[in-house]
Amino acid sequence: MIVSADKATEILRAEGIAAIPTETVYGLAGAITSEKALKAIFETKKRPFFDPLIVHVADERQAHSLVKEWPEVYHTLAQAFWPGPLTLIAQKSPAVSDLITSGLDSVAIRCPNHPLGLQILRELKIPLAAPSANRFGKTSPTTAQHVETEFANKVAVVDGGACEIGVESTVLRATFDPQIRFWTIEILRPGGVSRESIGSALTKANYHFKFVTPKETRSSPGSLEHHYQPDSPLILVRREFTETDLKKEISQRSMIVVDRILPLELPEAPELAARRLYSQLRDLSAPGVALVFSIRPEHLTPPWEAILDRLQRASTSQI
Ligand code: TXA
Ligand code: MG
């Protein structure tokens, strides 16, 4: 059910939920002050309660109200990338519901860069918890129509057009060692803002820092091994195959009968590839179809990090 931004604001104020556009993917939003709305988000998505939600804010000032402390480095990053696809993990204030954080003592915050998403946040004056507007584990929606299909027209959706970025935000956690005045930066989920641009922004502001690989996966279940899955199996292919051999391999591995193999053809420019990725996964999925993506050397370069991450998690196997 398509609704205007004003109508969505009204629904959200009345403790309902609504799907809103952001520059990355559509989010299924609820006011952070409403337990009813938060529960409805989990129920609608069939999302397990152990997977925490991202809180969307109108601006950096609103982020301050959600945390115990907002480190200087987050101010620098917010200045450089907000509104935009960067989610920052900070120590939560007691006011933030455990439903949002799954009992963690931290909260994930970002300010989305979409005129309608921002308009709703500014008018509502309450931050919005919003995971991607898809059933748990499935491909994220990048158009209002995707959301309509996903929830059988039962959820109010604001149509903000096709998402500019097309993959989710980068989730980042920074920790400070005061003794050596050094920042450790963990990318919990690669996404819309590249590691390179984060590195440049920190270098420009004279921070001493290093990137480290996150240790535990519980801190970001969006990094679950299987996530973002389309309805048809997706197979990542690293060498040449004949069509017959490919069908045989896939039938054996995915235990489905494959009538047709469809190649996922992404544009060469990574920004365009990201924008097209989820739509292609949805549009090409059909009964009896297996999707195939050939990984080439250029896909193993930094600008492709987030896309390759999503392809890997969306895939059923790699051959
Ligand atoms: O671009 C996006 O980030 C989209 C749009 C709607 O903003 N949202 C999104 O939400 O992708 P979701 O729920 O699908 O993914 C949220 C990610 C998950 O990987 C979750 O585990 C992580 O953020 N996350 C949330 N709270 C966290 C926390 N306190 N510590 C670590 N990771 C957290
Ligand atoms: Mg998601």
mmCIF file of C-alpha atoms and ligand atoms in Angstrom:
data_model
loop_
_atom_site.group_PDB
_atom_site.id
_atom_site.type_symbol
_atom_site.label_atom_id
_atom_site.label_comp_id
_atom_site.label_asym_id
_atom_site.label_seq_id
_atom_site.Cartn_x
_atom_site.Cartn_y
_atom_site.Cartn_z
ATOM 1 C CA MET A 1 0.000 0.000 0.000
ATOM 2 C CA ILE A 2 1.719 3.184 -1.235
ATOM 3 C CA VAL A 3 1.312 6.178 1.074
ATOM 4 C CA SER A 4 2.615 9.763 1.104
ATOM 5 C CA ALA A 5 5.486 10.817 3.384
ATOM 6 C CA ASP A 6 2.980 12.778 5.506
ATOM 7 C CA LYS A 7 0.752 9.753 5.901
ATOM 8 C CA ALA A 8 3.750 7.609 6.881
ATOM 9 C CA THR A 9 4.733 10.192 9.511
ATOM 10 C CA GLU A 10 1.206 10.016 10.899
ATOM 11 C CA ILE A 11 1.298 6.196 11.000
ATOM 12 C CA LEU A 12 4.684 6.247 12.736
ATOM 13 C CA ARG A 13 3.478 8.819 15.273
ATOM 14 C CA ALA A 14 0.531 6.520 16.042
ATOM 15 C CA GLU A 15 2.997 3.672 16.841
ATOM 16 C CA GLY A 16 2.517 1.908 13.504
ATOM 17 C CA ILE A 17 5.222 0.806 11.049
ATOM 18 C CA ALA A 18 5.940 2.038 7.522
ATOM 19 C CA ALA A 19 8.532 1.273 4.864
ATOM 20 C CA ILE A 20 10.586 4.339 3.999
ATOM 21 C CA PRO A 21 13.093 5.029 1.232
ATOM 22 C CA THR A 22 16.772 5.576 2.017
ATOM 23 C CA GLU A 23 19.700 5.929 -0.385
ATOM 24 C CA THR A 24 20.852 2.342 0.347
ATOM 25 C CA VAL A 25 17.743 0.117 0.545
ATOM 26 C CA TYR A 26 14.165 0.587 1.796
ATOM 27 C CA GLY A 27 13.817 0.324 5.574
ATOM 28 C CA LEU A 28 10.897 -1.003 7.628
ATOM 29 C CA ALA A 29 10.589 1.786 10.181
ATOM 30 C CA GLY A 30 9.096 2.197 13.639
ATOM 31 C CA ALA A 31 9.496 4.915 16.292
ATOM 32 C CA ILE A 32 12.174 3.895 18.809
ATOM 33 C CA THR A 33 9.881 4.982 21.647
ATOM 34 C CA SER A 34 7.150 2.477 20.716
ATOM 35 C CA GLU A 35 7.509 -1.095 21.933
ATOM 36 C CA LYS A 36 4.467 -1.957 19.829
ATOM 37 C CA ALA A 37 6.106 -0.689 16.623
ATOM 38 C CA LEU A 38 9.431 -2.357 17.407
ATOM 39 C CA LYS A 39 7.729 -5.711 17.960
ATOM 40 C CA ALA A 40 5.749 -5.264 14.722
ATOM 41 C CA ILE A 41 9.025 -4.797 12.798
ATOM 42 C CA PHE A 42 10.380 -8.132 14.032
ATOM 43 C CA GLU A 43 7.055 -9.899 13.439
ATOM 44 C CA THR A 44 6.565 -8.523 9.926
ATOM 45 C CA LYS A 45 10.096 -9.452 8.881
ATOM 46 C CA LYS A 46 10.067 -12.785 10.761
ATOM 47 C CA ARG A 47 13.345 -11.523 12.128
ATOM 48 C CA PRO A 48 14.794 -13.240 15.197
ATOM 49 C CA PHE A 49 15.130 -11.004 18.243
ATOM 50 C CA PHE A 50 18.887 -11.628 18.462
ATOM 51 C CA ASP A 51 19.479 -9.456 15.382
ATOM 52 C CA PRO A 52 19.731 -5.782 16.461
ATOM 53 C CA LEU A 53 18.247 -2.882 14.481
ATOM 54 C CA ILE A 54 19.831 0.295 13.100
ATOM 55 C CA VAL A 55 18.466 3.566 14.480
ATOM 56 C CA HIS A 56 17.999 6.330 11.891
ATOM 57 C CA VAL A 57 18.395 9.927 12.988
ATOM 58 C CA ALA A 58 17.604 13.297 11.392
ATOM 59 C CA ASP A 59 21.036 14.698 12.276
ATOM 60 C CA GLU A 60 24.082 14.230 14.478
ATOM 61 C CA ARG A 61 22.487 16.110 17.367
ATOM 62 C CA GLN A 62 19.722 13.523 17.548
ATOM 63 C CA ALA A 63 22.374 10.788 17.693
ATOM 64 C CA HIS A 64 23.706 12.347 20.905
ATOM 65 C CA SER A 65 20.422 11.573 22.648
ATOM 66 C CA LEU A 66 20.910 7.824 22.056
ATOM 67 C CA VAL A 67 24.414 7.328 23.413
ATOM 68 C CA LYS A 68 26.464 7.575 26.593
ATOM 69 C CA GLU A 69 29.317 9.123 24.711
ATOM 70 C CA TRP A 70 29.795 10.273 21.109
ATOM 71 C CA PRO A 71 33.520 9.988 20.418
ATOM 72 C CA GLU A 72 35.313 12.785 18.552
ATOM 73 C CA VAL A 73 36.135 10.340 15.752
ATOM 74 C CA TYR A 74 32.405 9.758 15.175
ATOM 75 C CA HIS A 75 31.896 13.506 14.889
ATOM 76 C CA THR A 76 34.591 13.574 12.203
ATOM 77 C CA LEU A 77 33.048 10.628 10.347
ATOM 78 C CA ALA A 78 29.514 12.017 10.629
ATOM 79 C CA GLN A 79 30.723 15.368 9.261
ATOM 80 C CA ALA A 80 32.357 13.587 6.348
ATOM 81 C CA PHE A 81 29.659 11.025 5.497
ATOM 82 C CA TRP A 82 26.274 12.015 6.964
ATOM 83 C CA PRO A 83 23.677 12.074 5.682
ATOM 84 C CA GLY A 84 24.919 8.906 4.012
ATOM 85 C CA PRO A 85 25.517 5.157 4.080
ATOM 86 C CA LEU A 86 27.679 4.908 7.213
ATOM 87 C CA THR A 87 26.381 3.309 10.435
ATOM 88 C CA LEU A 88 28.285 4.009 13.642
ATOM 89 C CA ILE A 89 28.243 1.715 16.682
ATOM 90 C CA ALA A 90 28.327 3.566 20.025
ATOM 91 C CA GLN A 91 27.673 2.804 23.722
ATOM 92 C CA LYS A 92 23.920 3.104 24.141
ATOM 93 C CA SER A 93 22.161 5.324 26.650
ATOM 94 C CA PRO A 94 19.752 3.520 29.023
ATOM 95 C CA ALA A 95 16.869 5.165 27.120
ATOM 96 C CA VAL A 96 17.433 2.931 24.079
ATOM 97 C CA SER A 97 15.231 -0.177 24.250
ATOM 98 C CA ASP A 98 16.840 -3.614 24.514
ATOM 99 C CA LEU A 99 14.494 -4.682 21.728
ATOM 100 C CA ILE A 100 16.501 -2.481 19.371
ATOM 101 C CA THR A 101 19.931 -3.617 20.500
ATOM 102 C CA SER A 102 19.083 -7.280 21.278
ATOM 103 C CA GLY A 103 20.453 -6.715 24.751
ATOM 104 C CA LEU A 104 23.852 -5.447 23.523
ATOM 105 C CA ASP A 105 25.235 -2.399 25.326
ATOM 106 C CA SER A 106 25.829 -0.648 22.004
ATOM 107 C CA VAL A 107 23.513 0.904 19.444
ATOM 108 C CA ALA A 108 23.904 1.271 15.657
ATOM 109 C CA ILE A 109 23.104 4.761 14.302
ATOM 110 C CA ARG A 110 22.982 6.394 10.905
ATOM 111 C CA CYS A 111 21.514 9.454 9.183
ATOM 112 C CA PRO A 112 20.092 8.390 5.799
ATOM 113 C CA ASN A 113 20.513 10.486 2.661
ATOM 114 C CA HIS A 114 17.098 10.517 1.045
ATOM 115 C CA PRO A 115 14.861 13.603 0.867
ATOM 116 C CA LEU A 116 11.691 11.712 1.861
ATOM 117 C CA GLY A 117 13.396 9.609 4.550
ATOM 118 C CA LEU A 118 14.877 12.793 6.039
ATOM 119 C CA GLN A 119 11.591 14.684 5.760
ATOM 120 C CA ILE A 120 9.832 11.992 7.816
ATOM 121 C CA LEU A 121 12.587 11.943 10.455
ATOM 122 C CA ARG A 122 12.567 15.745 10.772
ATOM 123 C CA GLU A 123 8.818 15.997 11.080
ATOM 124 C CA LEU A 124 8.432 13.092 13.466
ATOM 125 C CA LYS A 125 11.289 14.326 15.701
ATOM 126 C CA ILE A 126 11.734 10.767 17.012
ATOM 127 C CA PRO A 127 14.515 8.493 15.710
ATOM 128 C CA LEU A 128 13.370 5.487 13.676
ATOM 129 C CA ALA A 129 14.537 1.912 14.075
ATOM 130 C CA ALA A 130 14.614 0.456 10.573
ATOM 131 C CA PRO A 131 16.083 -2.766 9.275
ATOM 132 C CA SER A 132 15.925 -3.460 5.550
ATOM 133 C CA ALA A 133 12.296 -3.988 4.490
ATOM 134 C CA ASN A 134 12.504 -7.650 3.510
ATOM 135 C CA ARG A 135 11.689 -10.979 5.100
ATOM 136 C CA PHE A 136 14.606 -12.139 7.263
ATOM 137 C CA GLY A 137 17.506 -13.576 5.272
ATOM 138 C CA LYS A 138 16.091 -12.463 1.917
ATOM 139 C CA THR A 139 17.210 -9.953 -0.711
ATOM 140 C CA SER A 140 16.867 -6.317 0.386
ATOM 141 C CA PRO A 141 14.387 -4.079 -1.471
ATOM 142 C CA THR A 142 15.629 -1.186 -3.617
ATOM 143 C CA THR A 143 12.230 -0.052 -4.961
ATOM 144 C CA ALA A 144 8.806 0.513 -3.386
ATOM 145 C CA GLN A 145 7.476 -2.276 -5.618
ATOM 146 C CA HIS A 146 9.963 -4.731 -4.080
ATOM 147 C CA VAL A 147 8.563 -3.918 -0.633
ATOM 148 C CA GLU A 148 4.991 -4.340 -1.880
ATOM 149 C CA THR A 149 5.828 -7.800 -3.231
ATOM 150 C CA GLU A 150 7.818 -8.740 -0.133
ATOM 151 C CA PHE A 151 4.935 -8.121 2.279
ATOM 152 C CA ALA A 152 1.978 -8.774 -0.078
ATOM 153 C CA ASN A 153 0.872 -5.102 -0.066
ATOM 154 C CA LYS A 154 0.157 -5.238 3.668
ATOM 155 C CA VAL A 155 2.692 -2.632 4.762
ATOM 156 C CA ALA A 156 2.468 1.132 4.159
ATOM 157 C CA VAL A 157 5.282 2.133 1.766
ATOM 158 C CA VAL A 158 6.556 5.583 0.800
ATOM 159 C CA ASP A 159 7.686 5.512 -2.827
ATOM 160 C CA GLY A 160 10.991 7.345 -3.105
ATOM 161 C CA GLY A 161 12.090 5.794 -6.394
ATOM 162 C CA ALA A 162 14.969 3.371 -6.942
ATOM 163 C CA CYS A 163 17.709 3.566 -4.291
ATOM 164 C CA GLU A 164 20.852 5.441 -5.432
ATOM 165 C CA ILE A 165 23.402 3.278 -3.645
ATOM 166 C CA GLY A 166 21.682 -0.107 -3.766
ATOM 167 C CA VAL A 167 23.592 -1.963 -1.033
ATOM 168 C CA GLU A 168 23.301 -1.387 2.717
ATOM 169 C CA SER A 169 25.336 1.026 4.780
ATOM 170 C CA THR A 170 28.838 0.292 6.018
ATOM 171 C CA VAL A 171 28.692 -0.683 9.719
ATOM 172 C CA LEU A 172 31.696 0.654 11.644
ATOM 173 C CA ARG A 173 32.924 0.454 15.222
ATOM 174 C CA ALA A 174 35.802 2.574 16.509
ATOM 175 C CA THR A 175 37.588 1.880 19.803
ATOM 176 C CA PHE A 176 40.139 4.138 21.430
ATOM 177 C CA ASP A 177 43.245 3.187 23.383
ATOM 178 C CA PRO A 178 43.915 6.281 25.543
ATOM 179 C CA GLN A 179 47.416 5.160 26.541
ATOM 180 C CA ILE A 180 48.759 5.296 23.019
ATOM 181 C CA ARG A 181 46.055 7.634 21.686
ATOM 182 C CA PHE A 182 45.245 5.170 18.952
ATOM 183 C CA TRP A 183 41.953 4.250 17.226
ATOM 184 C CA THR A 184 41.033 0.753 16.141
ATOM 185 C CA ILE A 185 38.505 0.722 13.297
ATOM 186 C CA GLU A 186 36.418 -2.378 12.618
ATOM 187 C CA ILE A 187 34.224 -2.649 9.531
ATOM 188 C CA LEU A 188 31.487 -5.001 10.774
ATOM 189 C CA ARG A 189 29.756 -4.919 7.395
ATOM 190 C CA PRO A 190 31.240 -3.447 4.187
ATOM 191 C CA GLY A 191 28.736 -1.177 2.435
ATOM 192 C CA GLY A 192 27.957 2.133 0.792
ATOM 193 C CA VAL A 193 31.029 4.001 2.112
ATOM 194 C CA SER A 194 34.313 2.381 1.123
ATOM 195 C CA ARG A 195 37.172 1.575 3.484
ATOM 196 C CA GLU A 196 39.360 3.883 1.364
ATOM 197 C CA SER A 197 37.152 6.914 1.856
ATOM 198 C CA ILE A 198 36.919 6.240 5.597
ATOM 199 C CA GLY A 199 40.704 5.914 5.733
ATOM 200 C CA SER A 200 41.193 9.195 3.843
ATOM 201 C CA ALA A 201 38.757 11.093 6.069
ATOM 202 C CA LEU A 202 40.561 9.891 9.217
ATOM 203 C CA THR A 203 44.011 10.596 7.799
ATOM 204 C CA LYS A 204 42.943 14.081 6.741
ATOM 205 C CA ALA A 205 41.778 14.770 10.296
ATOM 206 C CA ASN A 206 45.126 13.514 11.683
ATOM 207 C CA TYR A 207 43.862 10.478 13.593
ATOM 208 C CA HIS A 208 46.222 7.635 14.430
ATOM 209 C CA PHE A 209 44.300 4.518 13.506
ATOM 210 C CA LYS A 210 44.343 1.091 11.954
ATOM 211 C CA PHE A 211 41.692 -1.153 10.441
ATOM 212 C CA VAL A 212 41.336 -4.561 12.090
ATOM 213 C CA THR A 213 39.210 -7.550 11.125
ATOM 214 C CA PRO A 214 36.270 -7.922 13.526
ATOM 215 C CA LYS A 215 36.617 -10.886 15.895
ATOM 216 C CA GLU A 216 33.096 -11.964 16.807
ATOM 217 C CA THR A 217 30.276 -12.220 14.292
ATOM 218 C CA ARG A 218 27.559 -11.862 16.955
ATOM 219 C CA SER A 219 28.263 -8.148 16.975
ATOM 220 C CA SER A 220 26.809 -7.883 13.470
ATOM 221 C CA PRO A 221 24.435 -10.643 12.444
ATOM 222 C CA GLY A 222 23.926 -8.932 9.066
ATOM 223 C CA SER A 223 27.214 -10.666 8.521
ATOM 224 C CA LEU A 224 25.547 -14.072 8.983
ATOM 225 C CA GLU A 225 26.889 -16.453 6.419
ATOM 226 C CA HIS A 226 23.575 -16.843 4.587
ATOM 227 C CA HIS A 227 21.683 -13.640 4.112
ATOM 228 C CA TYR A 228 20.281 -11.571 1.257
ATOM 229 C CA GLN A 229 19.168 -14.768 -0.522
ATOM 230 C CA PRO A 230 17.071 -14.554 -3.718
ATOM 231 C CA ASP A 231 14.288 -17.060 -4.471
ATOM 232 C CA SER A 232 16.390 -18.900 -7.049
ATOM 233 C CA PRO A 233 19.743 -20.361 -6.019
ATOM 234 C CA LEU A 234 22.741 -18.190 -6.867
ATOM 235 C CA ILE A 235 26.022 -19.870 -7.726
ATOM 236 C CA LEU A 236 29.324 -18.038 -7.883
ATOM 237 C CA VAL A 237 31.576 -19.417 -10.574
ATOM 238 C CA ARG A 238 35.328 -18.967 -10.612
ATOM 239 C CA ARG A 239 36.228 -20.807 -13.842
ATOM 240 C CA GLU A 240 34.838 -21.715 -17.268
ATOM 241 C CA PHE A 241 32.042 -24.324 -17.457
ATOM 242 C CA THR A 242 29.926 -25.708 -20.280
ATOM 243 C CA GLU A 243 26.198 -25.173 -19.738
ATOM 244 C CA THR A 244 25.616 -28.947 -19.318
ATOM 245 C CA ASP A 245 28.351 -29.332 -16.714
ATOM 246 C CA LEU A 246 27.099 -26.283 -14.881
ATOM 247 C CA LYS A 247 23.528 -27.650 -14.737
ATOM 248 C CA LYS A 248 24.798 -30.970 -13.442
ATOM 249 C CA GLU A 249 26.986 -29.335 -10.768
ATOM 250 C CA ILE A 250 24.176 -27.077 -9.591
ATOM 251 C CA SER A 251 21.543 -29.823 -9.484
ATOM 252 C CA GLN A 252 23.857 -31.912 -7.326
ATOM 253 C CA ARG A 253 24.752 -29.099 -4.970
ATOM 254 C CA SER A 254 21.433 -27.344 -4.525
ATOM 255 C CA MET A 255 19.235 -30.429 -4.845
ATOM 256 C CA ILE A 256 16.855 -28.706 -7.219
ATOM 257 C CA VAL A 257 16.141 -29.482 -10.848
ATOM 258 C CA VAL A 258 17.627 -26.725 -12.958
ATOM 259 C CA ASP A 259 15.909 -26.054 -16.262
ATOM 260 C CA ARG A 260 17.564 -22.794 -17.048
ATOM 261 C CA ILE A 261 20.726 -21.019 -16.119
ATOM 262 C CA LEU A 262 20.647 -17.255 -16.138
ATOM 263 C CA PRO A 263 23.790 -15.162 -15.831
ATOM 264 C CA LEU A 264 23.760 -12.234 -13.453
ATOM 265 C CA GLU A 265 25.224 -9.453 -15.569
ATOM 266 C CA LEU A 266 26.328 -6.470 -13.537
ATOM 267 C CA PRO A 267 27.638 -3.215 -15.027
ATOM 268 C CA GLU A 268 31.428 -2.771 -14.935
ATOM 269 C CA ALA A 269 31.354 0.351 -12.789
ATOM 270 C CA PRO A 270 30.961 -0.760 -9.156
ATOM 271 C CA GLU A 271 28.560 2.089 -8.226
ATOM 272 C CA LEU A 272 26.225 1.003 -11.027
ATOM 273 C CA ALA A 273 26.687 -2.679 -10.206
ATOM 274 C CA ALA A 274 25.673 -2.016 -6.572
ATOM 275 C CA ARG A 275 22.598 -0.125 -7.730
ATOM 276 C CA ARG A 276 21.482 -2.980 -9.982
ATOM 277 C CA LEU A 277 22.448 -5.975 -7.804
ATOM 278 C CA TYR A 278 19.313 -6.617 -5.715
ATOM 279 C CA SER A 279 16.888 -5.782 -8.555
ATOM 280 C CA GLN A 280 18.609 -8.302 -10.791
ATOM 281 C CA LEU A 281 18.540 -10.996 -8.120
ATOM 282 C CA ARG A 282 14.785 -10.459 -7.774
ATOM 283 C CA ASP A 283 13.935 -9.979 -11.444
ATOM 284 C CA LEU A 284 15.788 -13.063 -12.657
ATOM 285 C CA SER A 285 14.536 -15.444 -9.940
ATOM 286 C CA ALA A 286 11.919 -17.921 -11.214
ATOM 287 C CA PRO A 287 11.034 -21.594 -10.686
ATOM 288 C CA GLY A 288 13.580 -23.919 -12.283
ATOM 289 C CA VAL A 289 16.093 -21.105 -12.702
ATOM 290 C CA ALA A 290 19.592 -21.042 -11.269
ATOM 291 C CA LEU A 291 21.464 -17.737 -11.289
ATOM 292 C CA VAL A 292 25.154 -17.694 -12.026
ATOM 293 C CA PHE A 293 27.695 -14.959 -11.462
ATOM 294 C CA SER A 294 31.215 -15.273 -12.851
ATOM 295 C CA ILE A 295 33.798 -13.791 -10.553
ATOM 296 C CA ARG A 296 36.554 -12.038 -12.477
ATOM 297 C CA PRO A 297 39.808 -10.531 -11.156
ATOM 298 C CA GLU A 298 38.418 -6.975 -11.152
ATOM 299 C CA HIS A 299 35.715 -8.111 -8.712
ATOM 300 C CA LEU A 300 38.411 -8.828 -6.152
ATOM 301 C CA THR A 301 39.402 -5.139 -5.909
ATOM 302 C CA PRO A 302 38.438 -2.741 -3.060
ATOM 303 C CA PRO A 303 35.586 -0.920 -4.872
ATOM 304 C CA TRP A 304 33.781 -4.262 -5.205
ATOM 305 C CA GLU A 305 34.156 -5.255 -1.527
ATOM 306 C CA ALA A 306 30.524 -4.650 -0.486
ATOM 307 C CA ILE A 307 29.062 -6.155 -3.682
ATOM 308 C CA LEU A 308 31.190 -9.286 -3.438
ATOM 309 C CA ASP A 309 30.284 -9.616 0.255
ATOM 310 C CA ARG A 310 26.554 -9.569 -0.622
ATOM 311 C CA LEU A 311 27.021 -11.961 -3.562
ATOM 312 C CA GLN A 312 28.833 -14.415 -1.317
ATOM 313 C CA ARG A 313 26.166 -14.341 1.373
ATOM 314 C CA ALA A 314 23.358 -14.510 -1.202
ATOM 315 C CA SER A 315 24.910 -17.536 -2.908
ATOM 316 C CA THR A 316 24.098 -21.169 -2.214
ATOM 317 C CA SER A 317 27.482 -22.381 -3.450
ATOM 318 C CA GLN A 318 30.698 -21.449 -5.181
ATOM 319 C CA ILE A 319 32.303 -23.605 -7.829
HETATM 320 O O1 TXA B 1 21.623 0.704 4.755
HETATM 321 C C1 TXA B 1 21.225 0.182 5.795
HETATM 322 O O2 TXA B 1 21.957 0.049 6.777
HETATM 323 C C2 TXA B 1 19.747 -0.268 5.830
HETATM 324 C C3 TXA B 1 18.872 0.955 5.696
HETATM 325 C C4 TXA B 1 17.412 0.638 5.860
HETATM 326 O O3 TXA B 1 19.294 1.932 6.599
HETATM 327 N N1 TXA B 1 19.480 -0.988 7.021
HETATM 328 C C5 TXA B 1 19.925 -2.248 7.252
HETATM 329 O O4 TXA B 1 19.459 -2.801 8.420
HETATM 330 O O5 TXA B 1 20.651 -2.858 6.511
HETATM 331 P P1 TXA B 1 19.603 -4.336 8.775
HETATM 332 O O6 TXA B 1 18.814 -4.508 10.016
HETATM 333 O O7 TXA B 1 19.197 -5.162 7.630
HETATM 334 O O8 TXA B 1 21.095 -4.493 9.133
HETATM 335 C C6 TXA B 1 21.568 -3.947 10.335
HETATM 336 C C7 TXA B 1 22.977 -4.381 10.587
HETATM 337 C C8 TXA B 1 23.007 -5.832 10.958
HETATM 338 O O9 TXA B 1 24.149 -6.408 10.387
HETATM 339 C C9 TXA B 1 23.096 -5.762 12.464
HETATM 340 O O10 TXA B 1 23.649 -6.894 13.002
HETATM 341 C C10 TXA B 1 23.997 -4.535 12.644
HETATM 342 O O11 TXA B 1 23.526 -3.652 11.686
HETATM 343 N N2 TXA B 1 23.865 -3.965 13.982
HETATM 344 C C11 TXA B 1 22.800 -3.371 14.530
HETATM 345 N N3 TXA B 1 23.042 -2.998 15.807
HETATM 346 C C12 TXA B 1 24.313 -3.371 16.077
HETATM 347 C C13 TXA B 1 25.159 -3.268 17.229
HETATM 348 N N4 TXA B 1 24.748 -2.712 18.353
HETATM 349 N N5 TXA B 1 26.407 -3.749 17.146
HETATM 350 C C14 TXA B 1 26.829 -4.315 15.975
HETATM 351 N N6 TXA B 1 26.086 -4.447 14.859
HETATM 352 C C15 TXA B 1 24.839 -3.982 14.907
HETATM 353 MG MG MG B 2 18.916 -6.631 6.105
#
